[in-house]
XYZ file of C-alpha atoms in Angstrom:
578
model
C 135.533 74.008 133.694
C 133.616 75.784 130.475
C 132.251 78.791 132.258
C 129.928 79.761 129.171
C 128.333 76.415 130.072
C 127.003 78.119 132.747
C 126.987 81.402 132.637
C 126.230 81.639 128.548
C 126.561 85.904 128.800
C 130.126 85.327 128.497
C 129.482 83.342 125.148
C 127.178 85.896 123.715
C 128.493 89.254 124.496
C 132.032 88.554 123.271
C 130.730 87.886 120.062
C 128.160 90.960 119.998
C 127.565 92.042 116.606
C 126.754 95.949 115.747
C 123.846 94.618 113.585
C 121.792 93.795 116.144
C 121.928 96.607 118.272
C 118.702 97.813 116.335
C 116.704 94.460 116.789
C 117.829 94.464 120.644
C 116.949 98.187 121.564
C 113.708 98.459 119.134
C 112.867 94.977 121.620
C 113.958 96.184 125.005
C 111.961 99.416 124.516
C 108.649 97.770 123.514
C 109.252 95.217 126.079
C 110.029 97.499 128.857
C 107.223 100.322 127.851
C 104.198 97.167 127.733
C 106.356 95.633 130.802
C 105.364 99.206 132.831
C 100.985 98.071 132.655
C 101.375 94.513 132.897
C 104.081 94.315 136.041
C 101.079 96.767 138.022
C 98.397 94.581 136.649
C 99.799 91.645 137.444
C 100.222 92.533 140.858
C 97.281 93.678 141.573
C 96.502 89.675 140.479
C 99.326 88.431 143.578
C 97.027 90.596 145.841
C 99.982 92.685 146.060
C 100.390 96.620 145.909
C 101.688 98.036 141.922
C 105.417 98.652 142.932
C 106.224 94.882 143.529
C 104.956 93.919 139.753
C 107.666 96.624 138.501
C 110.252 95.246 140.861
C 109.469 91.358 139.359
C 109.832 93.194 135.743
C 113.150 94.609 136.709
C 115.210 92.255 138.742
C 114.734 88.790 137.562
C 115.226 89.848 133.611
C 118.806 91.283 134.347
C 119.961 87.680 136.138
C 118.328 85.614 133.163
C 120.003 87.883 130.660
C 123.140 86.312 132.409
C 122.229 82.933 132.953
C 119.857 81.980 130.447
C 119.801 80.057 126.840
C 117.289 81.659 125.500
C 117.792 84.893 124.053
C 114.267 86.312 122.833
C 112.619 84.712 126.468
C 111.474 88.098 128.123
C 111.229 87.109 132.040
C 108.853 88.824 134.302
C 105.230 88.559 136.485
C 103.155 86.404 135.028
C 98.886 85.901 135.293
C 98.695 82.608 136.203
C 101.224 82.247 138.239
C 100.349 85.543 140.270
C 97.096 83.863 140.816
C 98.512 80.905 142.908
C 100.536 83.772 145.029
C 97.640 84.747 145.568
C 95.992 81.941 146.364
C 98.808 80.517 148.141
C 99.942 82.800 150.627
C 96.296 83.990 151.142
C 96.220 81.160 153.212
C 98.729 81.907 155.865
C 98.169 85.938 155.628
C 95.431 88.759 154.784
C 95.700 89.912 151.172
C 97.563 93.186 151.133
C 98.736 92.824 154.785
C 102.176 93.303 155.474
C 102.808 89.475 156.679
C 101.207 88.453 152.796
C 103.805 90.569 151.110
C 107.240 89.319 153.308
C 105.094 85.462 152.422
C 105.347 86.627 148.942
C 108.790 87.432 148.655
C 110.052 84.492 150.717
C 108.037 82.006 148.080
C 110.122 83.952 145.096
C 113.413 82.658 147.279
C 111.553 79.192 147.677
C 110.404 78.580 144.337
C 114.094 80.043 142.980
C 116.173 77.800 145.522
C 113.935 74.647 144.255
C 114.719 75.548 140.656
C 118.525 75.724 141.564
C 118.437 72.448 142.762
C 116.336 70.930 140.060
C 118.575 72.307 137.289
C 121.641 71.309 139.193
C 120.352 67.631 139.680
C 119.008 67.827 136.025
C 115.767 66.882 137.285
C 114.066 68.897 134.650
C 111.851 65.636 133.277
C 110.176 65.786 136.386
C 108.123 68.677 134.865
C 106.738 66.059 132.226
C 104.433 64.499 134.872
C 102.330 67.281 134.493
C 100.597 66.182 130.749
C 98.893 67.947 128.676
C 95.444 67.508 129.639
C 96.603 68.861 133.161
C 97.722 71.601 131.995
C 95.088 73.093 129.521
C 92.512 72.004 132.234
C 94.656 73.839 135.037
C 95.154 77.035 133.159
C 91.515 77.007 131.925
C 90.428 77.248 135.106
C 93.247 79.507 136.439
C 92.537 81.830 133.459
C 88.331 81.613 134.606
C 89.373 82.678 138.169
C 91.630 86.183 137.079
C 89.055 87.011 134.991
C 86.006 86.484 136.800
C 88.271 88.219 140.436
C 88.611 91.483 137.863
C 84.953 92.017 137.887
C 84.858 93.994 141.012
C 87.332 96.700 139.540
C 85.493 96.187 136.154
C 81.855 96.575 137.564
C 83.979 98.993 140.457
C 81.773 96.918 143.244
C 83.282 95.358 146.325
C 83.289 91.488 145.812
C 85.152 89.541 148.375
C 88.399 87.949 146.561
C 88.438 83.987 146.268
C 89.816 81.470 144.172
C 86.589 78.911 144.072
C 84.516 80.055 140.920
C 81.202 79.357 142.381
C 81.313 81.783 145.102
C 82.848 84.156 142.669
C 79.701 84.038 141.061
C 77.259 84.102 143.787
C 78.989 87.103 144.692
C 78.784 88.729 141.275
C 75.010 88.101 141.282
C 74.919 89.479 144.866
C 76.530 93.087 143.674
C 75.015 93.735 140.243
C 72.377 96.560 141.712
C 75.624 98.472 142.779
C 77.713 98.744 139.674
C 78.813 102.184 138.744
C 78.579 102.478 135.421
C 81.158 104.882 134.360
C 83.761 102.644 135.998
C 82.185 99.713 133.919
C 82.142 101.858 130.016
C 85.965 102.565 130.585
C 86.627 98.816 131.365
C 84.674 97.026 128.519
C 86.156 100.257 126.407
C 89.666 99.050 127.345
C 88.947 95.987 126.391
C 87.331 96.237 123.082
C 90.350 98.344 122.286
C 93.125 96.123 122.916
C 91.300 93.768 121.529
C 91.184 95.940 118.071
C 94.498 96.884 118.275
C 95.398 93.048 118.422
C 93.526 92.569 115.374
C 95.631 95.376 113.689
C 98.750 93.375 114.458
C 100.356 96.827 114.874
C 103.765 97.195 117.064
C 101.333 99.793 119.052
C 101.851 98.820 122.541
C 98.469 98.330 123.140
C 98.394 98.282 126.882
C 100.526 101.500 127.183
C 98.084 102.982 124.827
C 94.672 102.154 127.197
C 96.527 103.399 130.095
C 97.456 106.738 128.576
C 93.878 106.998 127.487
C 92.284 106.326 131.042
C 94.861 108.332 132.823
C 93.981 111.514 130.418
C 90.122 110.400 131.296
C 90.365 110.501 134.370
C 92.400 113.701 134.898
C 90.423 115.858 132.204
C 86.860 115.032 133.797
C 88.417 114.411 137.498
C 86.230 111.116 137.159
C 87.862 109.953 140.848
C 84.456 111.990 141.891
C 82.104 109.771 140.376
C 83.491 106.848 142.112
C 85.890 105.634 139.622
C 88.869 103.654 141.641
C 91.997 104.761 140.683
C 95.682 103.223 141.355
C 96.982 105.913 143.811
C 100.221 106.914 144.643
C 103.058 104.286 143.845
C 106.319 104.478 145.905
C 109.256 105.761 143.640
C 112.555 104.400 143.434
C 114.819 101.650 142.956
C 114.071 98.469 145.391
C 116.160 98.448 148.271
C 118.596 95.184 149.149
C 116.223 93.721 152.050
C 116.639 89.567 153.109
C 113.570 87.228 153.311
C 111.939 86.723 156.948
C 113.005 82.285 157.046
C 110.626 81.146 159.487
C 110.770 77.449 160.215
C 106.828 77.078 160.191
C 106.406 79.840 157.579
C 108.909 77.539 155.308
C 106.577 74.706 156.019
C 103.574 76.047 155.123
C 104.760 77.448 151.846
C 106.717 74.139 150.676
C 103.909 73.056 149.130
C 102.804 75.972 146.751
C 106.545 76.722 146.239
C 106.959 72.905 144.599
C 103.733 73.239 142.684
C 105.152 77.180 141.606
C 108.618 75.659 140.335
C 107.379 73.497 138.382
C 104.317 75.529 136.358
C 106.664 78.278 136.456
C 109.356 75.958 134.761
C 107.191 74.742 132.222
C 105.554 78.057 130.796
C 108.965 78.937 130.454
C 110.682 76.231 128.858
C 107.491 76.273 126.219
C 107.962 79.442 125.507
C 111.555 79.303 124.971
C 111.053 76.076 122.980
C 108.870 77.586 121.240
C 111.239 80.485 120.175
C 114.253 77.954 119.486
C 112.388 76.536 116.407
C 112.258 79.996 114.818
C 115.920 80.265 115.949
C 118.086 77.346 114.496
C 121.320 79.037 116.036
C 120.127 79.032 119.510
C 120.173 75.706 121.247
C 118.095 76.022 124.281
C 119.174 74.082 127.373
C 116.041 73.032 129.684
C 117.921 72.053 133.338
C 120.258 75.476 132.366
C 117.141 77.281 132.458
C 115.730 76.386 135.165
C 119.032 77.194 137.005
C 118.572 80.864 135.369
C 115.118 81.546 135.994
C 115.430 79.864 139.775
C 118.635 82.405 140.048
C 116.367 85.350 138.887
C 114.160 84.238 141.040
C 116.448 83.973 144.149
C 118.145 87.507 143.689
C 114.561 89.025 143.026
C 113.605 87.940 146.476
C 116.452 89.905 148.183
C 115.096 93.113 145.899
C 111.338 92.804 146.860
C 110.374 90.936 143.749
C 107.374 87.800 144.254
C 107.842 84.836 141.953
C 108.751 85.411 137.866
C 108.811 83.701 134.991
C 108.761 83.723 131.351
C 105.596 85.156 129.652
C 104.182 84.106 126.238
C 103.019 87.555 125.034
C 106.184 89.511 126.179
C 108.333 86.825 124.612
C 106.607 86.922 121.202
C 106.391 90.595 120.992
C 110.076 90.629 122.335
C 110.482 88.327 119.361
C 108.629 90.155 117.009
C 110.362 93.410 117.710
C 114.141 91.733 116.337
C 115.166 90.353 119.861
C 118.567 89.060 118.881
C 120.211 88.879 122.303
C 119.120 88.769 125.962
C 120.150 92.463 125.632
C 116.953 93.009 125.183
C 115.731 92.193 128.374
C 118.472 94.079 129.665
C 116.991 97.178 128.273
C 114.039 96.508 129.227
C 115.248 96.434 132.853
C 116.433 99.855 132.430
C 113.357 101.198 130.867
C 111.774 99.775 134.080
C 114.082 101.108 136.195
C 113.536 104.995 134.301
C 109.673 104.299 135.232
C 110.727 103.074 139.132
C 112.711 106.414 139.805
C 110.736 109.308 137.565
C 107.324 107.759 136.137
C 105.698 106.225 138.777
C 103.569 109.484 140.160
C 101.909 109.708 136.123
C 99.883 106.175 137.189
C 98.598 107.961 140.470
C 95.302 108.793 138.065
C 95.617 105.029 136.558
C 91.852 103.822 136.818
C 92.008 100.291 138.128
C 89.222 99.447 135.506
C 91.888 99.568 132.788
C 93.825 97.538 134.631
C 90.818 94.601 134.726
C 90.369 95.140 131.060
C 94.550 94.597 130.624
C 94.692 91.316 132.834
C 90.979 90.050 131.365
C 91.870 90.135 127.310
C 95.397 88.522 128.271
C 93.985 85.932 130.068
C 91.499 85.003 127.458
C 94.459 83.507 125.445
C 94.479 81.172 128.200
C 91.360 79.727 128.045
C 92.060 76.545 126.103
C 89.466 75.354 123.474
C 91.494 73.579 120.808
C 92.768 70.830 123.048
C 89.474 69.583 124.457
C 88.098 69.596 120.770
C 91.342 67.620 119.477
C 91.304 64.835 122.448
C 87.143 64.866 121.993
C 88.342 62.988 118.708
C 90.747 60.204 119.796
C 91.783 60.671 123.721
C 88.104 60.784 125.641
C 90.352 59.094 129.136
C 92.715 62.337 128.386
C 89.866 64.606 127.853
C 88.142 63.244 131.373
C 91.401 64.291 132.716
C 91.461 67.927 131.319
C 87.486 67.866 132.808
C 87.793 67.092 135.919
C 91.486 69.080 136.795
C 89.205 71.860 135.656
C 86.554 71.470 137.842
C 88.859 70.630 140.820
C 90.891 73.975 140.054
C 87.973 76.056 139.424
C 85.913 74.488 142.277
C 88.158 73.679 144.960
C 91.597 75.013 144.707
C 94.837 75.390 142.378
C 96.992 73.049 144.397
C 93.911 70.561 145.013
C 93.432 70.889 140.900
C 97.115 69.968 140.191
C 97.112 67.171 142.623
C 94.368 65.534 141.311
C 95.199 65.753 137.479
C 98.570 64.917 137.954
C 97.564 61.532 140.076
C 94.964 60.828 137.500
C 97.446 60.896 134.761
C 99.695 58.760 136.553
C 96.670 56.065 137.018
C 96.295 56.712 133.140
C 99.791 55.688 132.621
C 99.990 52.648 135.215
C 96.625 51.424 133.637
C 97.944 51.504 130.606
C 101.115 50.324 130.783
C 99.521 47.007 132.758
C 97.480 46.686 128.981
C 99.794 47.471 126.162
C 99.366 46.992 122.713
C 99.134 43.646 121.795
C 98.852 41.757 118.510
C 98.718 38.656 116.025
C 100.861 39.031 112.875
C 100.575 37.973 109.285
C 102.799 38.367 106.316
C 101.882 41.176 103.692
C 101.807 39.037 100.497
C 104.592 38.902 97.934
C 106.711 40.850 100.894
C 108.893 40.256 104.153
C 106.238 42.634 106.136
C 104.184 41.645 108.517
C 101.349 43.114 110.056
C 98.788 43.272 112.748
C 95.824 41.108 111.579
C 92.770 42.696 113.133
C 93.678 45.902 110.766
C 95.060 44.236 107.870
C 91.687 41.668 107.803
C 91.912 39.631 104.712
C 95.178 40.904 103.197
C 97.531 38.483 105.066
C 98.771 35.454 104.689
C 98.369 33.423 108.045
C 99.111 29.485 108.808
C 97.189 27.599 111.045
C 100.661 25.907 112.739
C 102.630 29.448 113.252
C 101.187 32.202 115.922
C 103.268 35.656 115.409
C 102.770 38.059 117.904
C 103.953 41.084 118.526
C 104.433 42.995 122.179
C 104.142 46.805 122.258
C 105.524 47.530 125.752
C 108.148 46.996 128.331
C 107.917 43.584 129.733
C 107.699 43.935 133.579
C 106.046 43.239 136.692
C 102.999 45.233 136.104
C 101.748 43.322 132.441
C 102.857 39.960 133.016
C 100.146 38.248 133.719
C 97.937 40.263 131.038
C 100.827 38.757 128.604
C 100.077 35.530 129.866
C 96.675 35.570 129.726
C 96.353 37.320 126.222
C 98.911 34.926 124.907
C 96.596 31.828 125.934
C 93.825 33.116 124.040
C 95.458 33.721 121.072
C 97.214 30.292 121.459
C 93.548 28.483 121.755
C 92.537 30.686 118.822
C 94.917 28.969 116.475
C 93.198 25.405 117.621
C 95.510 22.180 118.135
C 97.550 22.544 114.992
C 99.912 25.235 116.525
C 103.620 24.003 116.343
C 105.248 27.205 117.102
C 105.044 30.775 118.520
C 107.202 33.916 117.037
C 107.352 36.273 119.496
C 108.683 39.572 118.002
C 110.891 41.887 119.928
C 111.044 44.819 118.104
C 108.869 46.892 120.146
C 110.134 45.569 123.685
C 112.751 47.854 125.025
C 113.299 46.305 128.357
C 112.470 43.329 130.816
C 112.725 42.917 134.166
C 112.896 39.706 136.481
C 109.225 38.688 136.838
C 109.640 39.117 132.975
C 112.183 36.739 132.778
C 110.096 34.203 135.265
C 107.045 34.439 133.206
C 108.698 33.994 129.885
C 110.441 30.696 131.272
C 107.093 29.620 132.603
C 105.897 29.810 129.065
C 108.595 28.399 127.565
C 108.382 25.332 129.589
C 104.857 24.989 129.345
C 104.285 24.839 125.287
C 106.888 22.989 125.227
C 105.048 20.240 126.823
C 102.320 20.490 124.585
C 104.606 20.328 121.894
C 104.775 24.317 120.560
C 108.366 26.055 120.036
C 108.852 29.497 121.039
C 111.175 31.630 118.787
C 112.567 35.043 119.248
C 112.914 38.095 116.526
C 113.840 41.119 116.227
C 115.110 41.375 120.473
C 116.888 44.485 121.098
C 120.510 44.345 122.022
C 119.650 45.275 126.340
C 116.687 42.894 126.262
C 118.697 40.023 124.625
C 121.206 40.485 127.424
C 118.824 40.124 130.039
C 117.787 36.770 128.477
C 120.870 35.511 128.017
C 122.379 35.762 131.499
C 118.942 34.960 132.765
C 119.317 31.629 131.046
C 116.052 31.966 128.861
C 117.594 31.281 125.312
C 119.575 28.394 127.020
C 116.164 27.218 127.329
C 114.516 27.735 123.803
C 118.758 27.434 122.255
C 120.355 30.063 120.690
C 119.354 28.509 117.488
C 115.840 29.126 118.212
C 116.391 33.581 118.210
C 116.062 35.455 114.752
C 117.000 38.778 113.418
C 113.515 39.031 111.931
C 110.236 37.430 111.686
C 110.986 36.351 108.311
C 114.142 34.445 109.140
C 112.142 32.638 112.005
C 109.454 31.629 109.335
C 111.752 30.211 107.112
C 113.746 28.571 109.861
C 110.435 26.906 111.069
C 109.823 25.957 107.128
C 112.807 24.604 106.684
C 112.673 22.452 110.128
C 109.046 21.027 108.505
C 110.336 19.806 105.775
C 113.820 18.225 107.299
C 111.251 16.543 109.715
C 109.269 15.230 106.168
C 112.592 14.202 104.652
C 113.830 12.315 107.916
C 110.226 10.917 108.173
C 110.290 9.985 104.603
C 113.538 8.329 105.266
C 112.633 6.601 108.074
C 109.362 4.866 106.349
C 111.659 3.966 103.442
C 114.229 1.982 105.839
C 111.448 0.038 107.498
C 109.726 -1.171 104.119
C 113.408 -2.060 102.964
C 113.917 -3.972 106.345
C 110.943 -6.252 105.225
């Protein structure tokens, strides 16, 4: 057995180069320093207290660094998928209650165990039922939700936490009188600071830098007295080796987020590591290998307090950008996190939790998707329906409710579709051996009235038979009572199933009692099989199937004028006979 197949640590360290050293330190440092704001803020996101964001920025980075293919992928809490902790377990137990936090950490071991056994399986397509219009419409709406739940540490008001954007807003509108408006400056400050020190494109860690600047506030003019919240005292130290409460109904109830958590997990990793391959060429990435690596993270992060990780866009980028050449990196980054855990933690006791808002709201702007809508306003407006109404569902309703729907619409989107395939009359380009489909080439190619060509975009299968059929008899009666013979090209059928095989012997049967051939071109090698021990070019004979459209054509021409020369011949012997 290759072990670096599976554990790919033992194929990159060996080979460790001295040159990147610089590239992998220079990354774990700025990784682990803007890993310290976003683990608490992201927490804070999961409903849970700051200590278990560090302990999801530690723990699951050092197992990936083992078992993963990617090797600028920076592993950690992430926004959107802190929200559906949040909203998840928020149905079985009271945000920041001690039952919500053991819920948390057994859904890390869930979603991590369901990974496992999706990698091992290589069920990683499974991930490609959720389409693209699901997903910019789910993490729209996801992004809508963090942002508009910060308010009440941005405003520093008490609005009830929910994950239905209507009564988020109802209850902004109910608190405005009450906003304290010191607590509000250093939050839209925060913001329009990271914001600017985007725009600089700077390796400034810009979160680090907003903390340090509301910490100093904060202590300097002892703004806790005016009413400013601040983070309070975090627990220091390295998290301790504690198993996940398994409760048979607790299991239960959690299934269900913990499959809808594996897979969005899954897929904002695997895009981002994509992603990262193509700037890359040397590292192949290896999509049911990660999910076996970020499920493992996962799974060992549950036994050390961590709630559900995965790989983050920004972190992975600015891992990137900072000459990531190994998952070293993250490595270091780990121990910078670890440093923080056991000395740092009592410098964020002044940490105003307005910061914090202003952190998670700019980086979940980026998710707020614009450019798709706009692109599928042009040429998809079933897809863009799609995007629509998973948004409204997620916004309105609830992230799993949002999912469901989107997903099942796409999947009605695809049945539909595939039931009405692509389907179209060919002519030949003139002077050439091309032919094309008529309806877009109108006027440029050469047609006969006794020859319909038609091509069949599609699998041919249970589902489109009878729209075959019925398409088929149109065109048929469009060509009029000249038609001798039908060309039915191949090229684009890749497979064919038994109702297939019933219709197309149906049709065969039928023309040929109104006196039309049916050829075949251009079949594929599986689909020729099936019609050949089905018995279907027994029935049209073998001389009757074509390597091209062309051939067929001058097959049929060639049969025309063999029938003129025998009828020729024919009318010649009987005039001799008198």
């Amino acid at each position: 057995m290759n072990l670096k197949k599976y554990v790919p640590i033992l194929d990159w360290l060996p080979n460790y180069k001295k040159e990147w050293l610089k590239g992998d330190l220079g990354a774990g440092l700025t990784v682990g320093i803007m890993l310290i704001p976003q683990g608490i803020a992201y927490a804070m996101i999961a409903g849970l207290p700051p200590i278990y964001g560090l302990y999801t920025a530690m723990i699951p980075q050092i197992v990936y660094a083992i078992f993963g293919t990617s090797r600028q992928l920076a592993v950690g809490p992430a926004a959107m998928d802190s929200l559906i902790v949040a909203s998840g377990v928020a149905t079985l137990a009271q945000i920041g209650t001690e039952n919500f936090i053991e819920f948390a950490i057994l859904l890390a071991f869930m979603v991590g165990f369901l990974q496992v056994v999706f990698g091992f399986f290589k069920l990683g397509f499974l991930v490609n039922f959720l389409s693209r219009p699901v997903i910019s419409g789910f993490t729209s709406a996801a992004a809508l939700i963090i942002g508009l739940n910060q308010l009440k540490h941005l405003f520093g008001v008490e609005i009830m936490r929910d994950n239905k954007i209507q009564t988020l807003v109802i209850e902004v509108f109910r608190h405005v009188k009450e906003i304290n408006w010191i607590t509000l400056i250093i939050g839209i400050s925060s913001i329009f600071i990271l914001i600017f020190l985007k725009r600089l494109k700077s390796k400034i860690p810009a979160a680090l830098v907003v903390v340090v600047l509301g910490i100093v506030l904060v202590r300097v003019f002892h703004l806790e007295q005016y009413g400013i919240q601040i983070l309070g005292e975090i627990p220091k130290g390295l998290p301790e080796f504690t198993i996940p409460k398994f409760e048979k109904n607790t299991l239960i109830d959690l299934f269900p987020i913990a499959l809808t958590l594996s897979f969005i997990a899954f897929l904002e990793a695997i895009s981002v590591a994509k992603a990262m391959e193509i700037k890359h060429t040397g590292n192949k990435v290896k999509p049911n290998q990660e999910l076996v690596a970020i499920g493992l993270g996962n799974i060992v992060g549950s036994f050390f307090q961590a709630y559900p990780s995965t790989g983050g866009l920004a972190r992975t980028a600015v891992n990137n950008q900072a000459g990531a050449k190994t998952p070293l990196a993250a490595i270091i980054s780990s121990l910078i996190v670890g440093i923080t855990l056991l000395f740092l933690t009592p410098v964020f006791f002044y940490l105003p939790k307005a910061v914090l808002a202003g952190i998670i709201i700019v980086a979940v702007y980026s998710l707020l998707d614009f450019s798709t809508p706009k692109e599928l306003l042009k040429y998809s407006k079933i897809e863009l329906v799609i995007l629509i109404t998973t948004l409204v569902f997620t916004a309105t309703i609830g992230i799993k409710e949002g999912i469901l729907i989107g997903v099942l619409l796409s999947l009605v989107m695809l049945i539909y579709r595939s039931t009405k395939p692509h389907f179209a009359v060919l002519g030949q380009v003139k002077d050439t051996t091309f032919y094309r489909n008529v309806d877009r080439f109108e006027g440029l190619l050469n047609t006969t009235e006794d020859v319909l060509i038609v091509r069949f975009d599609a699998q041919l299968y249970f589902a489109n038979i009878s729209f075959f059929k019925d398409k088929l008899e149109e065109f048929v009666s469009e060509k009029g009572s000249k038609l001798k013979l039908i060309i039915i090209d191949g090229e684009s059928i890749n497979s064919i199933d038994s109702s297939g095989v019933s219709m197309l012997k149906e049709l065969i049967h039928k023309y040929k009692n109104k006196g039309i051939d049916i050829d075949f071109s251009g079949m594929k090698g599986p689909v020729r099989d099936v019609l050949d021990k089905s018995g279907v070019i027994e029935n049209i004979d073998y001389s009757n199937c074509f390597m091209s459209i062309q051939h067929a054509v001058e097959a049929f021409e060639d049969r025309k004028i063999n029938k003129q020369i025998e009828r020729k011949y024919f009318e010649y012997i009987k005039q001799t006979n008198r």
